[in-house]
Rosetta silent file (secondary structure, phi, psi, omega in degrees, C-alpha in Angstrom):
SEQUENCE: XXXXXXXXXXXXXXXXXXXXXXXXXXXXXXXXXXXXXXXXXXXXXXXXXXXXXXXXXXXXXXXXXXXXXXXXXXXXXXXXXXXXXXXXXXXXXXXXXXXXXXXXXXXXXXXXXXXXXXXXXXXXXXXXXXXXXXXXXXXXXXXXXXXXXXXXXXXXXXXXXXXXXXXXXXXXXXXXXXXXXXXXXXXXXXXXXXXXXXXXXXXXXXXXXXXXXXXXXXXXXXXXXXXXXXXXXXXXXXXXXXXXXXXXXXXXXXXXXXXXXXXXXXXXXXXXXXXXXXXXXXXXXXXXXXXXXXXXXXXXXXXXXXXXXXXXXXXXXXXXXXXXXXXX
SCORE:     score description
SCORE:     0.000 S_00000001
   1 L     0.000  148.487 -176.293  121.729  121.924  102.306 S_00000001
   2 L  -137.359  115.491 -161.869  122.371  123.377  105.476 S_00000001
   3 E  -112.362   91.892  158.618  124.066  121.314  108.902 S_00000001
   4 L   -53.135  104.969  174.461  123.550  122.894  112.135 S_00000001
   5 L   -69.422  127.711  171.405  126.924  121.813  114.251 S_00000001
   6 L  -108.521   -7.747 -175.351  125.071  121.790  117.759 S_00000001
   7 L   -60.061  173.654 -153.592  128.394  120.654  119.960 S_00000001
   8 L  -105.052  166.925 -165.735  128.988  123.126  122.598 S_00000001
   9 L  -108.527  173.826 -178.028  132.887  124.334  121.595 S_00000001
  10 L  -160.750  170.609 -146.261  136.127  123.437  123.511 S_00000001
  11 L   103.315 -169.599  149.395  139.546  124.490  123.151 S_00000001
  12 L  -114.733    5.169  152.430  140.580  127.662  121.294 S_00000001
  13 L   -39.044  147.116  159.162  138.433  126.689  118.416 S_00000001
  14 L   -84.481  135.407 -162.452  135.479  129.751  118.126 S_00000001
  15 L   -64.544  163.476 -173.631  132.185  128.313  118.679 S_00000001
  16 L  -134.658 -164.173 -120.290  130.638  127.365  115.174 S_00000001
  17 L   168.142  161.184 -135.501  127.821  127.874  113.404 S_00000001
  18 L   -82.981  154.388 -150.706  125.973  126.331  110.453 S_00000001
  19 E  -103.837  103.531  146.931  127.857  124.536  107.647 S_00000001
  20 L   -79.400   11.657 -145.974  126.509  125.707  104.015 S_00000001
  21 L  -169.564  145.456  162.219  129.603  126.115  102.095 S_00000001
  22 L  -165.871  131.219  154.243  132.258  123.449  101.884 S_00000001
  23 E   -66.613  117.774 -137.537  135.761  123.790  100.213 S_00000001
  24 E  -115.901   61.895 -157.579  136.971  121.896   97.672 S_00000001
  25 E  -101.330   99.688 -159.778  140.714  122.011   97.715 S_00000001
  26 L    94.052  136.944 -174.595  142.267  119.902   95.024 S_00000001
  27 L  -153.671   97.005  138.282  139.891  118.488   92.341 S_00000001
  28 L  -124.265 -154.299 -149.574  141.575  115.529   90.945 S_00000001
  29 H   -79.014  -39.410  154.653  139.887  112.518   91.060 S_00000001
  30 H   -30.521  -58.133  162.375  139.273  112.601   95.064 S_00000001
  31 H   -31.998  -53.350 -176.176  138.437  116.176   94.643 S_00000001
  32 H   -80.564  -19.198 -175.572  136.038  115.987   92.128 S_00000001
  33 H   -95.016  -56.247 -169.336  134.125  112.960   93.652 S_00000001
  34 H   -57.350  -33.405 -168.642  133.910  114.890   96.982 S_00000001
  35 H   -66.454  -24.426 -140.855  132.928  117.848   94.965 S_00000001
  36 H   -88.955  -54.587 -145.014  130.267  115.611   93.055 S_00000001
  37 H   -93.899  -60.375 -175.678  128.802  114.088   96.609 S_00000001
  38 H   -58.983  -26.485  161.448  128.690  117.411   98.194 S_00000001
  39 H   -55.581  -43.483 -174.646  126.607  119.342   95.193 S_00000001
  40 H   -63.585  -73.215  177.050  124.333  115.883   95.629 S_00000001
  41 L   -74.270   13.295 -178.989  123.543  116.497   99.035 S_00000001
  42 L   138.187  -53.470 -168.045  122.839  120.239   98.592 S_00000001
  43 L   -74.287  155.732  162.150  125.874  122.256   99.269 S_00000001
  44 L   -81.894  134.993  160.841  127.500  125.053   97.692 S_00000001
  45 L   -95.240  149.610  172.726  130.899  123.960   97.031 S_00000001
  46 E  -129.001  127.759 -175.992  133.813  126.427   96.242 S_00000001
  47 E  -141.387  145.701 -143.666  136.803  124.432   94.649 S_00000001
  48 E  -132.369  109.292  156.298  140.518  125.573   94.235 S_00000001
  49 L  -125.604  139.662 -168.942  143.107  123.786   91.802 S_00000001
  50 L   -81.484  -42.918 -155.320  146.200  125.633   90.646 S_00000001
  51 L   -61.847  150.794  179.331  146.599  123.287   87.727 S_00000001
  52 L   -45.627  163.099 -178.215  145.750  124.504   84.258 S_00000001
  53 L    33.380   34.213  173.260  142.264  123.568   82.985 S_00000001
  54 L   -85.630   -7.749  166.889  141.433  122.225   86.436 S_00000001
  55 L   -62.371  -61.612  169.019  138.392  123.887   86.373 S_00000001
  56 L   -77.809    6.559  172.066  137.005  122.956   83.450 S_00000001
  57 L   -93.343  -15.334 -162.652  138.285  118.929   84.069 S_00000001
  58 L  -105.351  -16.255  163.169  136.321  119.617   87.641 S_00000001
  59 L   -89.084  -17.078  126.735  132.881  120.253   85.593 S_00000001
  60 L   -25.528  -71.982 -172.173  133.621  117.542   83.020 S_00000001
  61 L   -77.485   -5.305  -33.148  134.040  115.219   85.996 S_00000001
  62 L   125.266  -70.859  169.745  131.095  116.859   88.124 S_00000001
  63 L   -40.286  -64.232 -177.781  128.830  115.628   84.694 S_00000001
  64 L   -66.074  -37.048  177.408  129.994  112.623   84.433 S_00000001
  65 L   -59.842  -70.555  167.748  129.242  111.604   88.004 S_00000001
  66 L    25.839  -60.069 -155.811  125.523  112.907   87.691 S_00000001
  67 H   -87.431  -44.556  166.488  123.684  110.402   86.519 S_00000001
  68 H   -46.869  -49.767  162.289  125.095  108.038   89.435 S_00000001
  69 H   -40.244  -68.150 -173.672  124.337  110.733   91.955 S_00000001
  70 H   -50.553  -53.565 -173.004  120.677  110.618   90.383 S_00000001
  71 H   -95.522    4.942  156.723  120.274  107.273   91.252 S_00000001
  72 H   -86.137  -17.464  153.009  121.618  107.324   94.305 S_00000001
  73 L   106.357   89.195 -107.022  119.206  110.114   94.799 S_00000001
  74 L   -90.678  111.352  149.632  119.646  113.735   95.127 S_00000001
  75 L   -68.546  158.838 -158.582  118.434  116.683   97.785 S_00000001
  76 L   -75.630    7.323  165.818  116.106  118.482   96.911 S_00000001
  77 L  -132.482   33.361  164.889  118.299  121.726   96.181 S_00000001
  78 L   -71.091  115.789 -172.019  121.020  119.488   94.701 S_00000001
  79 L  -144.334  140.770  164.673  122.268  121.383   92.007 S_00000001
  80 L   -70.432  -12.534  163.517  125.397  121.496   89.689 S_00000001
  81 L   -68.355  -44.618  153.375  125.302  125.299   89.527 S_00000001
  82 L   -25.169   14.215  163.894  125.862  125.722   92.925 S_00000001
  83 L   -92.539  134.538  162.669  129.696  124.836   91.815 S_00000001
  84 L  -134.864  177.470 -163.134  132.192  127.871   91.797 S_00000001
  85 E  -153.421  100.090  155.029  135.413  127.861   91.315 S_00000001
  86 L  -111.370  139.521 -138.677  138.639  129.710   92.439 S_00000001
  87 L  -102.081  -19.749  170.256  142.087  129.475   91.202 S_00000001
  88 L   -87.066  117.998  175.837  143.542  131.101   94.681 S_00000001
  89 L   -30.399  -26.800 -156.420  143.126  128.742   97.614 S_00000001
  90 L  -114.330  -37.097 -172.900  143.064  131.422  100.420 S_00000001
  91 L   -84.870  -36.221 -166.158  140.119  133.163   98.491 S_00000001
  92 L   -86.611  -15.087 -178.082  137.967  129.481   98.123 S_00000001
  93 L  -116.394  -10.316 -161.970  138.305  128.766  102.265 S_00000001
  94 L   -90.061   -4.829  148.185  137.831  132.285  103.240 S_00000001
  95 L  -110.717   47.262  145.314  133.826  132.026  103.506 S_00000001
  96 L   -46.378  124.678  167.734  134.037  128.735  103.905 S_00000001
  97 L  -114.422  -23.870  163.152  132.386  126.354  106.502 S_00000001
  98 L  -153.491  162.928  169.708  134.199  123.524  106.005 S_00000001
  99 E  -107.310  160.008  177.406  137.201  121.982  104.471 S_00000001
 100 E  -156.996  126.223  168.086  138.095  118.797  102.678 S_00000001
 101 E  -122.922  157.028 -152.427  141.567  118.970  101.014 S_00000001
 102 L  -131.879   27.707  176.234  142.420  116.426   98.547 S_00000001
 103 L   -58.868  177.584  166.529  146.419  118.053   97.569 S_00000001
 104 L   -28.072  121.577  177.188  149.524  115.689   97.045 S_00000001
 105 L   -90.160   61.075  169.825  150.402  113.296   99.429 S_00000001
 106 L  -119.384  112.075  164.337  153.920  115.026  100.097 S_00000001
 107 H   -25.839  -44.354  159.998  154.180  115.916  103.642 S_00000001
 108 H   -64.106  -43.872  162.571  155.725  119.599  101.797 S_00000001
 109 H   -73.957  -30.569  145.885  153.011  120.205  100.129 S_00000001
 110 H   -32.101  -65.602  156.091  150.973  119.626  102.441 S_00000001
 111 H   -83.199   -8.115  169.197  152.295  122.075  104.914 S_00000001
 112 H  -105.244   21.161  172.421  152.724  124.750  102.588 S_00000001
 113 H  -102.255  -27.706 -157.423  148.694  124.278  101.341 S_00000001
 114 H   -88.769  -38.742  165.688  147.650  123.706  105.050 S_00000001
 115 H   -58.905  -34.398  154.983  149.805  127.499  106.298 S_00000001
 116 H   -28.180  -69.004  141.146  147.391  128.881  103.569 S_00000001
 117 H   -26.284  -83.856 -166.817  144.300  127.228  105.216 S_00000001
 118 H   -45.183  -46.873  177.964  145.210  127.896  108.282 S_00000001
 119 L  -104.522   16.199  167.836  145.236  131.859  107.772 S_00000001
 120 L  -100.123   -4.186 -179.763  142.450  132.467  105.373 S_00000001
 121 L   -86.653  121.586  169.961  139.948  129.880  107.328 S_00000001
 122 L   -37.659  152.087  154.777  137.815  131.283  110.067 S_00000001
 123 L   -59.340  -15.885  177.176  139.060  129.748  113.276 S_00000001
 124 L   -70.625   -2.549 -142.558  135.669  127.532  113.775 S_00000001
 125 L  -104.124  109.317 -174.918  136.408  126.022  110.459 S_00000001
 126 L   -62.882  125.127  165.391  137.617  122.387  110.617 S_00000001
 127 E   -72.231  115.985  153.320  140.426  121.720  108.158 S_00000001
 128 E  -108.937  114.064 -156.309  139.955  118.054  106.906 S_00000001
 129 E   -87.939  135.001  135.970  142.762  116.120  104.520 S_00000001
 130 L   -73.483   28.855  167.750  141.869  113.107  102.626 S_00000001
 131 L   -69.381  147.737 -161.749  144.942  111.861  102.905 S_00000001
 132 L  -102.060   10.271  166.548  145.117  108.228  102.430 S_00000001
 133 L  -147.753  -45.111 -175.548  148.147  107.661  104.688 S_00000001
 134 L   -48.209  133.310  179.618  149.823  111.085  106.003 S_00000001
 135 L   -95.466  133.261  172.329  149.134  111.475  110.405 S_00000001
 136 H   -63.326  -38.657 -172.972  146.944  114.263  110.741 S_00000001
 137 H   -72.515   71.395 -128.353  149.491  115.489  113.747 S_00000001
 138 H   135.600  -69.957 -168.303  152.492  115.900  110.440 S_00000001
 139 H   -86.678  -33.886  144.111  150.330  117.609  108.203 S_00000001
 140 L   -29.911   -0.291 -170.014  148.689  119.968  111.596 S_00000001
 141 L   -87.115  -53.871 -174.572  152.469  120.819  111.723 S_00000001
 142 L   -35.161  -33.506 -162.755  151.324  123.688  108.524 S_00000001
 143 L   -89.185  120.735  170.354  148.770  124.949  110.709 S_00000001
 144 L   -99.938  -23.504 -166.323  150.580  127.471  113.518 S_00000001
 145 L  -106.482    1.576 -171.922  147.781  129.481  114.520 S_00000001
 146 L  -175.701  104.728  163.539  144.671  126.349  114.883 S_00000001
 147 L  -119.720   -8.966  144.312  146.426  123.342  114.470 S_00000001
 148 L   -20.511  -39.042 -167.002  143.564  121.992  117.087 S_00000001
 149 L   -96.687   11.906  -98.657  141.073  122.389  114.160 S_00000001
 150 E  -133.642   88.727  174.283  142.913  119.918  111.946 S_00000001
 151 E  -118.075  158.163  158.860  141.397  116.207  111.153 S_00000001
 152 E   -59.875  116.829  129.400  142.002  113.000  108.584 S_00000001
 153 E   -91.277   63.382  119.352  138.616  112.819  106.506 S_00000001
 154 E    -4.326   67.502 -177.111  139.764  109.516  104.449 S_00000001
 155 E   -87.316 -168.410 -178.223  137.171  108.627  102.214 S_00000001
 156 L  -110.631  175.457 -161.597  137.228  105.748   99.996 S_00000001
 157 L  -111.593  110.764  -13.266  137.470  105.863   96.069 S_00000001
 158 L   -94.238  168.279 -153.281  135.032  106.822   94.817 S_00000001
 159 L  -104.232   -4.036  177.608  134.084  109.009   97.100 S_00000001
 160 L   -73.598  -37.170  174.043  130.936  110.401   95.341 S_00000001
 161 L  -113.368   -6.047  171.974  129.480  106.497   96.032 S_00000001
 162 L  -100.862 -162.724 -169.333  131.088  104.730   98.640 S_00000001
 163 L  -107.303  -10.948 -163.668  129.953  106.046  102.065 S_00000001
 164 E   -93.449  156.423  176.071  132.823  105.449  104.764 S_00000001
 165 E  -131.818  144.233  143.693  135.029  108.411  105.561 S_00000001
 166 E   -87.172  124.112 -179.366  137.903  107.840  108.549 S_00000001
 167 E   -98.720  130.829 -174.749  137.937  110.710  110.883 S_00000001
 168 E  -139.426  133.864  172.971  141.307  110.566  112.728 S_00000001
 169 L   -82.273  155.641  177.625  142.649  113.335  114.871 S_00000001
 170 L  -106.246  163.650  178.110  146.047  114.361  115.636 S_00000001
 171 L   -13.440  -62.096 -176.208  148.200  115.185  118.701 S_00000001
 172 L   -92.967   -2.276 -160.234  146.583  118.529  118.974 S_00000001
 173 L   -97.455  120.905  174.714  143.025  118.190  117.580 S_00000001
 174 L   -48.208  175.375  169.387  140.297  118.436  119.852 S_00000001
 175 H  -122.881   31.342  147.114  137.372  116.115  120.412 S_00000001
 176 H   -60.217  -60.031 -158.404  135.170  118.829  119.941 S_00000001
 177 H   -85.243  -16.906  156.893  136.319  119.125  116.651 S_00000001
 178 H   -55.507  -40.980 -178.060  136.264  115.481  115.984 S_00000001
 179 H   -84.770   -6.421  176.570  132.749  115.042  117.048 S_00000001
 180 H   -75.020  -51.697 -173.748  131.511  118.285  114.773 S_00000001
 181 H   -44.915  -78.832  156.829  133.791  116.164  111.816 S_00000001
 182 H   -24.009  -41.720 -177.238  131.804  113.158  112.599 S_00000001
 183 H   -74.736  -50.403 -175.210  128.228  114.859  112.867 S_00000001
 184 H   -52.899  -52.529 -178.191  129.076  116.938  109.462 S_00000001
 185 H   -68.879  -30.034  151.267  129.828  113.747  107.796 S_00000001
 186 H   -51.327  -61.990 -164.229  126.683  111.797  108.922 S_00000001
 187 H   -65.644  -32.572 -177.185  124.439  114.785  107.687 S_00000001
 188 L   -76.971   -6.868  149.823  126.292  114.634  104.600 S_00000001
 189 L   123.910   -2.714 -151.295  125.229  111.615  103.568 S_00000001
 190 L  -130.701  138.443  168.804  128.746  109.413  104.654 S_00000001
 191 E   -89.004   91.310  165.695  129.053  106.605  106.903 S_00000001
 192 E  -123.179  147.779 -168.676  132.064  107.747  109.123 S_00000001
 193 E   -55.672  147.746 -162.836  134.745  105.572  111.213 S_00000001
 194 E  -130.183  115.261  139.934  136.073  107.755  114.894 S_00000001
 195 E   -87.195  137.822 -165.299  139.880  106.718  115.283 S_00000001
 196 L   -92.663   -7.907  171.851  141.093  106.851  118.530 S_00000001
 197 L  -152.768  145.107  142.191  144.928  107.567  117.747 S_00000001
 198 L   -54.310  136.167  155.782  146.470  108.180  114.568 S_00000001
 199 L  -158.263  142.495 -151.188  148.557  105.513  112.861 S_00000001
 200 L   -54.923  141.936  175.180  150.056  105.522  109.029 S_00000001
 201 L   103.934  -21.827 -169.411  147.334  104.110  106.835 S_00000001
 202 L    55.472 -158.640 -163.625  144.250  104.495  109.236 S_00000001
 203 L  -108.905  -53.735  173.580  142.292  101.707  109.333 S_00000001
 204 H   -35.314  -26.008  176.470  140.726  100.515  106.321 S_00000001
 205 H  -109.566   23.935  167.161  143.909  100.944  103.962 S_00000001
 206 H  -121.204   -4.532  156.242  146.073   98.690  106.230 S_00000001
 207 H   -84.169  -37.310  170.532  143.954   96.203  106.176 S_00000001
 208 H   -43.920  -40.526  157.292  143.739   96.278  102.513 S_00000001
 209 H   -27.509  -78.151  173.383  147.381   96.793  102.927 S_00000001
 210 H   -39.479  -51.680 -178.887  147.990   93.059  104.638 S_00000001
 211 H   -50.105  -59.629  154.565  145.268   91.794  102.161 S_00000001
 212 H   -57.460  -34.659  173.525  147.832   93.107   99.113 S_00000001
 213 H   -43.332  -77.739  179.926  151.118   91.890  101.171 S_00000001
 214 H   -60.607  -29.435 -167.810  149.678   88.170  100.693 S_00000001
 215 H   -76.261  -59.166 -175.163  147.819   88.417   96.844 S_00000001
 216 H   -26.689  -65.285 -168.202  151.907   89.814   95.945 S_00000001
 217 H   -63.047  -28.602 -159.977  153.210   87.237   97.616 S_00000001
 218 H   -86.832   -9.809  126.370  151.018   84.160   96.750 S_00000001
 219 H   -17.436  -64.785 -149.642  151.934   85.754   93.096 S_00000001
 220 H   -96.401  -23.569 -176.774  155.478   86.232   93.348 S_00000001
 221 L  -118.892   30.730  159.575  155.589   82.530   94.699 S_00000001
 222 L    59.940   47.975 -168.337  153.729   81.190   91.692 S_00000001
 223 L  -120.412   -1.822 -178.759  150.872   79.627   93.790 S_00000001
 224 L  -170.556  149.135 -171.208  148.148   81.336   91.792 S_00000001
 225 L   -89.359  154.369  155.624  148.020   83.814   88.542 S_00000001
 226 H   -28.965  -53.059 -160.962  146.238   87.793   89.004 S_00000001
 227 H   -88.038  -27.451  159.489  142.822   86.823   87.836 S_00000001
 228 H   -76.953  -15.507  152.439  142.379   83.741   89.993 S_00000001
 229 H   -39.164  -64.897 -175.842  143.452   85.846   93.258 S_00000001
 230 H   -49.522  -66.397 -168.329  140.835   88.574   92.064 S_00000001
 231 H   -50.598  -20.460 -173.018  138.391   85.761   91.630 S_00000001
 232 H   -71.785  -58.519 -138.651  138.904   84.388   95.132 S_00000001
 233 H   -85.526  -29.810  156.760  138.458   87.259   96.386 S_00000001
 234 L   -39.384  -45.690  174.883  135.170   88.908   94.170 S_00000001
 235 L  -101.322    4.185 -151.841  133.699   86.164   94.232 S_00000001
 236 L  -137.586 -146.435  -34.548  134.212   84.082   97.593 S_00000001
 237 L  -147.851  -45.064 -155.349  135.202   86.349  100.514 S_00000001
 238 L   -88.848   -5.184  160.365  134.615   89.816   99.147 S_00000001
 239 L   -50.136  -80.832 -169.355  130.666   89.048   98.367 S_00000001
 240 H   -61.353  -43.976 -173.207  129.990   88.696  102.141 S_00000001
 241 H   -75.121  -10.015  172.010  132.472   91.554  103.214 S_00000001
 242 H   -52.760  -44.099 -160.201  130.630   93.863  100.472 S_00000001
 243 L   -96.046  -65.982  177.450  127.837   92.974  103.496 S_00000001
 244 L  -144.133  177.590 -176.605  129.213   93.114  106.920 S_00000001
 245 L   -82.155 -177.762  168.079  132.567   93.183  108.192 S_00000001
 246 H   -51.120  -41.605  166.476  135.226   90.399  109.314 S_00000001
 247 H   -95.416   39.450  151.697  134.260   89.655  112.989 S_00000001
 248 H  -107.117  -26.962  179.481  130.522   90.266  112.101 S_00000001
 249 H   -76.809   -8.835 -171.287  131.017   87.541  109.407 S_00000001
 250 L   -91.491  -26.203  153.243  133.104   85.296  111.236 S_00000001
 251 H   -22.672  -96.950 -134.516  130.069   85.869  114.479 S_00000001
 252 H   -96.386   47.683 -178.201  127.674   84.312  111.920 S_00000001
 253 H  -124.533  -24.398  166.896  130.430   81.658  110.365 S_00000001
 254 L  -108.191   -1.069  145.183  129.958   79.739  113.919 S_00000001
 255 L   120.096 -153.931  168.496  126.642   79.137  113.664 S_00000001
 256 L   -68.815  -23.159 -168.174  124.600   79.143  117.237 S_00000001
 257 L  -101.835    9.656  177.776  127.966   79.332  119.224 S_00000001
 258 H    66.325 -156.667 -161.598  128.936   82.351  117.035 S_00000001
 259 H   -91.551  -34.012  164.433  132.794   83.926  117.063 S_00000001
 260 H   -58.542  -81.117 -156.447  133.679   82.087  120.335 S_00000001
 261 H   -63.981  -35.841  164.842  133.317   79.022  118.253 S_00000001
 262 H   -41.054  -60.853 -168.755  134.864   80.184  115.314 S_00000001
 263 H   -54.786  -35.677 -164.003  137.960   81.456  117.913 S_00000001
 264 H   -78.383  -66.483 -164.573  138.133   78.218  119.672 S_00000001
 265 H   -64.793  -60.390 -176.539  137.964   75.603  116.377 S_00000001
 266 H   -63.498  -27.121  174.259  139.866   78.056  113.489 S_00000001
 267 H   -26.325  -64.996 -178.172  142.034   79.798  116.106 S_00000001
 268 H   -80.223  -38.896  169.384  145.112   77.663  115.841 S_00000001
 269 H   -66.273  -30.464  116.268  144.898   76.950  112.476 S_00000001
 270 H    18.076  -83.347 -169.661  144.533   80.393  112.143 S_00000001
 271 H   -65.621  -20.717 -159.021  147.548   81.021  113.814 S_00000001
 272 H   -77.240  -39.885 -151.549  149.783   78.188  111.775 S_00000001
 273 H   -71.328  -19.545  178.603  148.513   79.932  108.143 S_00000001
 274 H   -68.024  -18.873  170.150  149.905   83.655  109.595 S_00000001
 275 H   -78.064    4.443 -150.235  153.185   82.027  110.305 S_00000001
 276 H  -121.270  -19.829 -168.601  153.317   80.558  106.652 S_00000001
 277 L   -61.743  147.242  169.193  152.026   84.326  104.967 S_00000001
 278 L   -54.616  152.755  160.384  154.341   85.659  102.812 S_00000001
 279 L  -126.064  126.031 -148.844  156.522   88.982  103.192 S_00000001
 280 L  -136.610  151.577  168.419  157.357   90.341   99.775 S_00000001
 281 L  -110.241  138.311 -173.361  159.464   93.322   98.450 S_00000001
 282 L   -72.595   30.729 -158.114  158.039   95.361   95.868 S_00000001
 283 L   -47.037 -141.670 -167.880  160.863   94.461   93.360 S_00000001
 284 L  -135.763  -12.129  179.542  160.707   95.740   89.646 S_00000001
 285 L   -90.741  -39.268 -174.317  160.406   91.838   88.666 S_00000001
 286 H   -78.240  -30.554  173.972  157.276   91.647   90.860 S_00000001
 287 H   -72.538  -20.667  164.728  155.757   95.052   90.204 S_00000001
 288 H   -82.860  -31.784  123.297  156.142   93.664   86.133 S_00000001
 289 H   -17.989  -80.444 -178.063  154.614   90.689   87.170 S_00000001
 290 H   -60.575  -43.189  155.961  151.363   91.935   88.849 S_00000001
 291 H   -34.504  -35.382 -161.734  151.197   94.395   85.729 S_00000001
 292 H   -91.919  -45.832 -172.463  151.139   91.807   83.244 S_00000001
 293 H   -73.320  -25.384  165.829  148.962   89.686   84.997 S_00000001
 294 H   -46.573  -37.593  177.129  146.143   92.461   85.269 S_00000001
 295 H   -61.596  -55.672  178.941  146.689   93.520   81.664 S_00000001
 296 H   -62.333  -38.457  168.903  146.055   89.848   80.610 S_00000001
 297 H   -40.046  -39.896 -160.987  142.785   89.839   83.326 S_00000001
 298 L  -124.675   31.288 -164.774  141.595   92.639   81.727 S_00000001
 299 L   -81.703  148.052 -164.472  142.961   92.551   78.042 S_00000001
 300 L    62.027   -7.649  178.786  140.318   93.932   75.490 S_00000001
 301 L   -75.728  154.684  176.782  137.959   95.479   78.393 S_00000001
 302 L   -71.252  154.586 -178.691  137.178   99.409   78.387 S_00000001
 303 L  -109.023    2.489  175.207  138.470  100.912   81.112 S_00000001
 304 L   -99.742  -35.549 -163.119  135.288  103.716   81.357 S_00000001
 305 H   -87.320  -64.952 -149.063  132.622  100.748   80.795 S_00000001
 306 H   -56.415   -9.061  176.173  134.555   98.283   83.486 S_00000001
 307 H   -64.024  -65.661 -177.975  134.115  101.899   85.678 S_00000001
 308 H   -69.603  -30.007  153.982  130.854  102.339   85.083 S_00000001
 309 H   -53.019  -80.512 -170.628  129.912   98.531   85.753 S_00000001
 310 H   -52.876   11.456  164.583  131.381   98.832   88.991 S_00000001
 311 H  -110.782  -15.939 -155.213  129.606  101.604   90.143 S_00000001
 312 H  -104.766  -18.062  172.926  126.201  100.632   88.426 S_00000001
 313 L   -86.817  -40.443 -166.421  126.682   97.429   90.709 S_00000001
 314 L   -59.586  -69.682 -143.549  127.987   99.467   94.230 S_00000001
 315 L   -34.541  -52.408 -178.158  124.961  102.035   93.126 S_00000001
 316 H   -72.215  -44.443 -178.790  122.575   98.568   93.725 S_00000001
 317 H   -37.419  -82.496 -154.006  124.753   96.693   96.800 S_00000001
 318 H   -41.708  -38.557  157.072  124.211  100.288   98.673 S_00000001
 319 H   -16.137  -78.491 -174.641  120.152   99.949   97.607 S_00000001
 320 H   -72.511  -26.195 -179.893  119.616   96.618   98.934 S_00000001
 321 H   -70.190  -45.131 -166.445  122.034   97.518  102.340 S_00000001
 322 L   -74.262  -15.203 -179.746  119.893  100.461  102.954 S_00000001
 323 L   -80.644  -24.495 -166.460  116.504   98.323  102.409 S_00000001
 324 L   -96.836  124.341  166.194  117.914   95.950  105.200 S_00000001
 325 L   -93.326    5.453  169.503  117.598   97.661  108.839 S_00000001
 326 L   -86.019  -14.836 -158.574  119.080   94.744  109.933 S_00000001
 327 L  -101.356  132.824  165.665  122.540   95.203  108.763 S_00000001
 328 L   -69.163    0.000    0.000  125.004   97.444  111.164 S_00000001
């Protein structure tokens, strides 16, 4: 597949030119699902892990994804040969049109993988981290000579099926290079979110955050077991958000007057249950807790078949969302 960037360039980024190639930096399990989704849609990927046998764990994993990929449905020059592999990092970005780096989420390693980047990457070539917390202006600290070209890509897990990526810029990162990050990531097949500042977490894993914060707590204060938590939320709450988001569902939760009625009648009561949520510490009694009860939730299930059910379900959700042209 091939993605003509058409913005005009701004900055000291060098104007840029069409994206065929895309780096693979880190192939653990982020890694390998971007590497999966990008082969899917076309691209050649070139992907860089130091660790032993990461290569042959990144073609293993590549395989296994496949058949999902197939039925989420392929371009037409989607191919798993079109995988290479290099074990130096600086050789895997240096023809390179784009980046997606999936390393450690240690702020050190980070800056000594991203000073790598930085000088073996053309200057057009947007660096993008999947870090799941880390401010793109912190890990842009690696970069000395284009720290400008530097964005969060945040997908979600996995990232070979679900579709949102967060693009979030840093201090120095243009919005040139945000809006190429954004365009590249439509054409690729990914539904992605434009943050307007950095803050730790983006947005999508602090709300999940807040979501965990309460399931701990209502846990920790005995008011429900693991598996009836899960249940509320799989089967109640997280059905409809599966669909549209929180203010689209709580819009069509008021009916004809919509989220001004919701806001007016639920407001204050609203307001009473956020004074009553819990705030919990991550003790070693509660973290043993939350352990146990998931082990009993899920005692005797496979942990590759409950995998593959839950993707063999998203693989249908994303079907039927894409059949409705009604759905944002």
């Amino acid at each position: 597949m091939t993605v003509r960037i058409t913005s005009s360039p701004a900055g000291r980024a060098a104007k840029p030119g069409r994206i065929t190639t895309i780096a693979v930096v880190g192939t653990g399990v982020i890694g390998a699902g971007w590497a999966a989704h990008f082969l899917a849609r076309g691209f050649d990927v070139v992907a860089t892990d130091p660790a032993p046998g990461a290569e042959e764990r990144l073609r293993a994993d590549v395989a296994a994804h496949w058949p999902t990929l197939i039925r989420l449905g392929l371009a037409e020059s989607a191919s798993q040969d079109r995988l290479s592999f290099a074990t130096d990092a600086g050789a895997a970005v240096a023809e390179a049109d784009f980046v997606q780096e999936n390393g450690p989420e240690r702020e050190d390693v980070k800056h000594a993988l991203f000073a790598v980047l930085d000088e073996a990457a053309r200057p057009d070539v947007i660096l993008a981290s999947s870090s799941s917390g880390l401010l793109p202006s912190v890990i842009a600290r690696g970069c000395p000579k284009h720290p400008e070209r530097v964005v969060v890509g945040h997908p979600f897990n996995p990232p070979h099926v679900i579709p949102l990526v967060e693009v979030v810029p840093g201090a120095e990162t243009t919005p040139e290079v945000v809006d190429r990050a954004v365009e590249f990531y439509t054409a690729a097949g990914k539904r992605p979110i434009r943050l307007t500042r950095e803050v730790p977490g983006h947005v999508a894993n602090r709300l999940q955050a807040a979501l965990w914060q309460e399931a701990y707590s209502l846990v920790e204060r005995g008011v429900a077991t693991v598996a009836d938590i899960d249940a509320a939320i799989s089967h109640g709450p997280g059905l409809r958000w599966a669909v549209l988001g929180p203010f689209a569902n709580q819009h069509l939760s008021g009916g004809a007057g919509g989220l001004a009625h919701v806001l007016r009648h639920l407001g204050p009561p609203t307001e009473q249950w956020w004074r009553d949520l819990g705030r919990v510490h991550l003790t070693p009694e509660l973290a043993e807790s939350l352990v146990a009860g998931v082990d009993a939730e899920l005692a005797g299930t496979d942990h590759d078949r409950l995998v593959a059910a839950r993707d063999a379900v998203l693989d249908r959700l994303l079907a039927a969302k894409a059949a409705q042209p009604d759905l944002p």
